[in-house]
Amino acid sequence: MAAAQARTSVSDALHTQREHAAFLIQQKQAHYVLIVKTNQPSLYAQVKRLSWKQIPVQHRERDRGHGRQEHRTLKVVTVTTGLPFPHAVQAMQIKRQVRDGSTGRWRTVTVYAITDLPAWQASPADLAT
């Protein structure tokens, strides 16, 4: 993804808008990685319904700092039937298990994302970055 990385916009759910994606691709000749949340209910439901249980974890990271411990896993799938979003070809599931250093309690957060970058251009490790 090195060449694509220089022209890739990574944005939170606020920017997960069809017009934003179309602008990046058509006018800026850039790629996107966008977080998908319930502000896009149809897209969120479709991405969440993908067969994540059958998809193996393709990237793992462990991190410690700021008084907490975090384990992240990433699953990526090429979407062949198409998502209701311009140019989206891959969907991601990011699971973060976070342990608060003061309480010792673990919590799990699942986040979904989409990208127009095909698998040959962006590996799971690239997307995790």
PDB file of C-alpha atoms in Angstrom:
ATOM      1  CA  MET A   1       0.000   0.000   0.000  1.00  0.00           C
ATOM      2  CA  ALA A   2       3.045   2.289   0.061  1.00  0.00           C
ATOM      3  CA  ALA A   3       2.145   4.048  -3.184  1.00  0.00           C
ATOM      4  CA  ALA A   4      -1.557   4.174  -2.311  1.00  0.00           C
ATOM      5  CA  GLN A   5      -0.848   5.255   1.256  1.00  0.00           C
ATOM      6  CA  ALA A   6       0.304   8.687   0.124  1.00  0.00           C
ATOM      7  CA  ARG A   7      -3.148   9.248  -1.385  1.00  0.00           C
ATOM      8  CA  THR A   8      -5.397   7.505   1.116  1.00  0.00           C
ATOM      9  CA  SER A   9      -7.823   9.313   3.380  1.00  0.00           C
ATOM     10  CA  VAL A  10      -8.580   7.571   6.672  1.00  0.00           C
ATOM     11  CA  SER A  11     -11.670   9.116   8.260  1.00  0.00           C
ATOM     12  CA  ASP A  12     -14.057   8.529  11.098  1.00  0.00           C
ATOM     13  CA  ALA A  13     -17.775   7.855  10.708  1.00  0.00           C
ATOM     14  CA  LEU A  14     -18.624  11.538  10.354  1.00  0.00           C
ATOM     15  CA  HIS A  15     -16.994  11.462   6.897  1.00  0.00           C
ATOM     16  CA  THR A  16     -18.536   8.161   5.853  1.00  0.00           C
ATOM     17  CA  GLN A  17     -20.698   9.892   3.279  1.00  0.00           C
ATOM     18  CA  ARG A  18     -21.220   8.848  -0.332  1.00  0.00           C
ATOM     19  CA  GLU A  19     -20.426  12.350  -1.598  1.00  0.00           C
ATOM     20  CA  HIS A  20     -17.156  12.379   0.357  1.00  0.00           C
ATOM     21  CA  ALA A  21     -16.064   9.040  -1.116  1.00  0.00           C
ATOM     22  CA  ALA A  22     -17.017  10.094  -4.642  1.00  0.00           C
ATOM     23  CA  PHE A  23     -15.088  13.371  -4.227  1.00  0.00           C
ATOM     24  CA  LEU A  24     -11.962  11.565  -3.028  1.00  0.00           C
ATOM     25  CA  ILE A  25     -11.982   9.091  -5.885  1.00  0.00           C
ATOM     26  CA  GLN A  26     -13.211  11.195  -8.774  1.00  0.00           C
ATOM     27  CA  GLN A  27     -11.693  14.592  -8.040  1.00  0.00           C
ATOM     28  CA  LYS A  28      -8.674  13.862  -5.869  1.00  0.00           C
ATOM     29  CA  GLN A  29      -7.743  10.463  -7.376  1.00  0.00           C
ATOM     30  CA  ALA A  30      -7.342   9.282  -3.768  1.00  0.00           C
ATOM     31  CA  HIS A  31      -8.446   6.182  -1.877  1.00  0.00           C
ATOM     32  CA  TYR A  32     -10.392   5.932   1.344  1.00  0.00           C
ATOM     33  CA  VAL A  33     -10.662   3.894   4.519  1.00  0.00           C
ATOM     34  CA  LEU A  34     -13.859   4.896   6.320  1.00  0.00           C
ATOM     35  CA  ILE A  35     -15.277   3.836   9.673  1.00  0.00           C
ATOM     36  CA  VAL A  36     -18.863   2.569   9.434  1.00  0.00           C
ATOM     37  CA  LYS A  37     -21.272   3.329  12.270  1.00  0.00           C
ATOM     38  CA  THR A  38     -25.018   3.664  12.650  1.00  0.00           C
ATOM     39  CA  ASN A  39     -25.087   7.117  11.012  1.00  0.00           C
ATOM     40  CA  GLN A  40     -25.208   4.994   7.814  1.00  0.00           C
ATOM     41  CA  PRO A  41     -27.788   2.415   9.005  1.00  0.00           C
ATOM     42  CA  SER A  42     -28.111   0.352   5.795  1.00  0.00           C
ATOM     43  CA  LEU A  43     -24.367   0.189   5.230  1.00  0.00           C
ATOM     44  CA  TYR A  44     -23.713  -0.603   8.900  1.00  0.00           C
ATOM     45  CA  ALA A  45     -26.286  -3.408   8.912  1.00  0.00           C
ATOM     46  CA  GLN A  46     -24.889  -4.930   5.722  1.00  0.00           C
ATOM     47  CA  VAL A  47     -21.263  -4.811   6.913  1.00  0.00           C
ATOM     48  CA  LYS A  48     -22.181  -6.171  10.348  1.00  0.00           C
ATOM     49  CA  ARG A  49     -24.110  -9.070   8.736  1.00  0.00           C
ATOM     50  CA  LEU A  50     -21.128 -10.313   6.731  1.00  0.00           C
ATOM     51  CA  SER A  51     -20.006 -13.818   7.729  1.00  0.00           C
ATOM     52  CA  TRP A  52     -17.334 -12.608  10.165  1.00  0.00           C
ATOM     53  CA  LYS A  53     -17.355 -15.871  12.154  1.00  0.00           C
ATOM     54  CA  GLN A  54     -16.131 -17.778   9.087  1.00  0.00           C
ATOM     55  CA  ILE A  55     -13.385 -15.257   8.295  1.00  0.00           C
ATOM     56  CA  PRO A  56     -10.054 -15.911  10.036  1.00  0.00           C
ATOM     57  CA  VAL A  57      -8.160 -13.209  11.882  1.00  0.00           C
ATOM     58  CA  GLN A  58      -5.629 -11.840   9.411  1.00  0.00           C
ATOM     59  CA  HIS A  59      -3.721  -9.400  11.599  1.00  0.00           C
ATOM     60  CA  ARG A  60      -3.050  -9.082  15.339  1.00  0.00           C
ATOM     61  CA  GLU A  61      -1.486  -6.311  17.393  1.00  0.00           C
ATOM     62  CA  ARG A  62      -0.802  -5.899  21.082  1.00  0.00           C
ATOM     63  CA  ASP A  63      -0.104  -2.572  22.692  1.00  0.00           C
ATOM     64  CA  ARG A  64       0.518  -1.310  26.178  1.00  0.00           C
ATOM     65  CA  GLY A  65       0.507   2.296  27.275  1.00  0.00           C
ATOM     66  CA  HIS A  66      -1.451   5.104  28.860  1.00  0.00           C
ATOM     67  CA  GLY A  67      -2.408   2.846  31.765  1.00  0.00           C
ATOM     68  CA  ARG A  68      -4.057   0.189  29.641  1.00  0.00           C
ATOM     69  CA  GLN A  69      -3.367  -2.930  27.644  1.00  0.00           C
ATOM     70  CA  GLU A  70      -4.940  -3.426  24.223  1.00  0.00           C
ATOM     71  CA  HIS A  71      -5.239  -6.410  21.880  1.00  0.00           C
ATOM     72  CA  ARG A  72      -6.511  -5.735  18.359  1.00  0.00           C
ATOM     73  CA  THR A  73      -7.544  -8.199  15.687  1.00  0.00           C
ATOM     74  CA  LEU A  74      -8.431  -7.420  12.108  1.00  0.00           C
ATOM     75  CA  LYS A  75     -10.525  -9.415   9.672  1.00  0.00           C
ATOM     76  CA  VAL A  76     -10.846  -8.281   6.061  1.00  0.00           C
ATOM     77  CA  VAL A  77     -13.134  -9.548   3.332  1.00  0.00           C
ATOM     78  CA  THR A  78     -13.448  -8.643  -0.326  1.00  0.00           C
ATOM     79  CA  VAL A  79     -17.049  -7.756  -1.010  1.00  0.00           C
ATOM     80  CA  THR A  80     -18.097  -9.332  -4.282  1.00  0.00           C
ATOM     81  CA  THR A  81     -21.817  -8.503  -4.169  1.00  0.00           C
ATOM     82  CA  GLY A  82     -21.163  -4.821  -3.607  1.00  0.00           C
ATOM     83  CA  LEU A  83     -21.906  -2.567  -0.720  1.00  0.00           C
ATOM     84  CA  PRO A  84     -24.323   0.350  -1.014  1.00  0.00           C
ATOM     85  CA  PHE A  85     -21.371   2.734  -1.079  1.00  0.00           C
ATOM     86  CA  PRO A  86     -19.312   4.140  -3.975  1.00  0.00           C
ATOM     87  CA  HIS A  87     -16.365   1.971  -4.979  1.00  0.00           C
ATOM     88  CA  ALA A  88     -16.233  -0.054  -1.713  1.00  0.00           C
ATOM     89  CA  VAL A  89     -14.504  -3.387  -2.377  1.00  0.00           C
ATOM     90  CA  GLN A  90     -13.301  -4.500   1.070  1.00  0.00           C
ATOM     91  CA  ALA A  91     -14.888  -4.503   4.506  1.00  0.00           C
ATOM     92  CA  MET A  92     -13.068  -4.795   7.824  1.00  0.00           C
ATOM     93  CA  GLN A  93     -13.919  -5.867  11.326  1.00  0.00           C
ATOM     94  CA  ILE A  94     -11.605  -4.518  14.001  1.00  0.00           C
ATOM     95  CA  LYS A  95     -11.973  -5.947  17.502  1.00  0.00           C
ATOM     96  CA  ARG A  96     -10.253  -4.180  20.348  1.00  0.00           C
ATOM     97  CA  GLN A  97      -9.963  -5.796  23.736  1.00  0.00           C
ATOM     98  CA  VAL A  98      -8.906  -3.176  26.227  1.00  0.00           C
ATOM     99  CA  ARG A  99      -7.884  -3.763  29.841  1.00  0.00           C
ATOM    100  CA  ASP A 100      -7.950  -0.770  32.128  1.00  0.00           C
ATOM    101  CA  GLY A 101      -4.804  -0.773  34.274  1.00  0.00           C
ATOM    102  CA  SER A 102      -6.558   0.667  37.315  1.00  0.00           C
ATOM    103  CA  THR A 103      -9.572  -1.681  37.394  1.00  0.00           C
ATOM    104  CA  GLY A 104      -8.118  -4.708  35.598  1.00  0.00           C
ATOM    105  CA  ARG A 105     -11.391  -5.106  33.686  1.00  0.00           C
ATOM    106  CA  TRP A 106     -11.487  -6.027  30.014  1.00  0.00           C
ATOM    107  CA  ARG A 107     -13.951  -4.585  27.538  1.00  0.00           C
ATOM    108  CA  THR A 108     -14.373  -5.438  23.868  1.00  0.00           C
ATOM    109  CA  VAL A 109     -15.181  -2.906  21.167  1.00  0.00           C
ATOM    110  CA  THR A 110     -15.992  -3.951  17.605  1.00  0.00           C
ATOM    111  CA  VAL A 111     -15.562  -1.428  14.801  1.00  0.00           C
ATOM    112  CA  TYR A 112     -16.340  -1.840  11.105  1.00  0.00           C
ATOM    113  CA  ALA A 113     -14.730  -0.060   8.166  1.00  0.00           C
ATOM    114  CA  ILE A 114     -14.775  -0.077   4.375  1.00  0.00           C
ATOM    115  CA  THR A 115     -12.235   0.796   1.704  1.00  0.00           C
ATOM    116  CA  ASP A 116     -12.047   1.153  -2.028  1.00  0.00           C
ATOM    117  CA  LEU A 117      -8.555  -0.371  -1.980  1.00  0.00           C
ATOM    118  CA  PRO A 118      -8.522  -3.907  -3.422  1.00  0.00           C
ATOM    119  CA  ALA A 119      -6.733  -6.706  -1.540  1.00  0.00           C
ATOM    120  CA  TRP A 120      -3.759  -6.683  -3.936  1.00  0.00           C
ATOM    121  CA  GLN A 121      -3.180  -3.019  -3.088  1.00  0.00           C
ATOM    122  CA  ALA A 122      -3.829  -3.115   0.677  1.00  0.00           C
ATOM    123  CA  SER A 123      -3.060  -6.155   2.823  1.00  0.00           C
ATOM    124  CA  PRO A 124      -4.605  -6.609   6.284  1.00  0.00           C
ATOM    125  CA  ALA A 125      -1.340  -5.383   7.859  1.00  0.00           C
ATOM    126  CA  ASP A 126      -1.453  -2.270   5.633  1.00  0.00           C
ATOM    127  CA  LEU A 127      -5.070  -1.605   6.598  1.00  0.00           C
ATOM    128  CA  ALA A 128      -4.256  -2.032  10.294  1.00  0.00           C
ATOM    129  CA  THR A 129      -1.703   0.729   9.955  1.00  0.00           C
TER     130      THR A 129
END
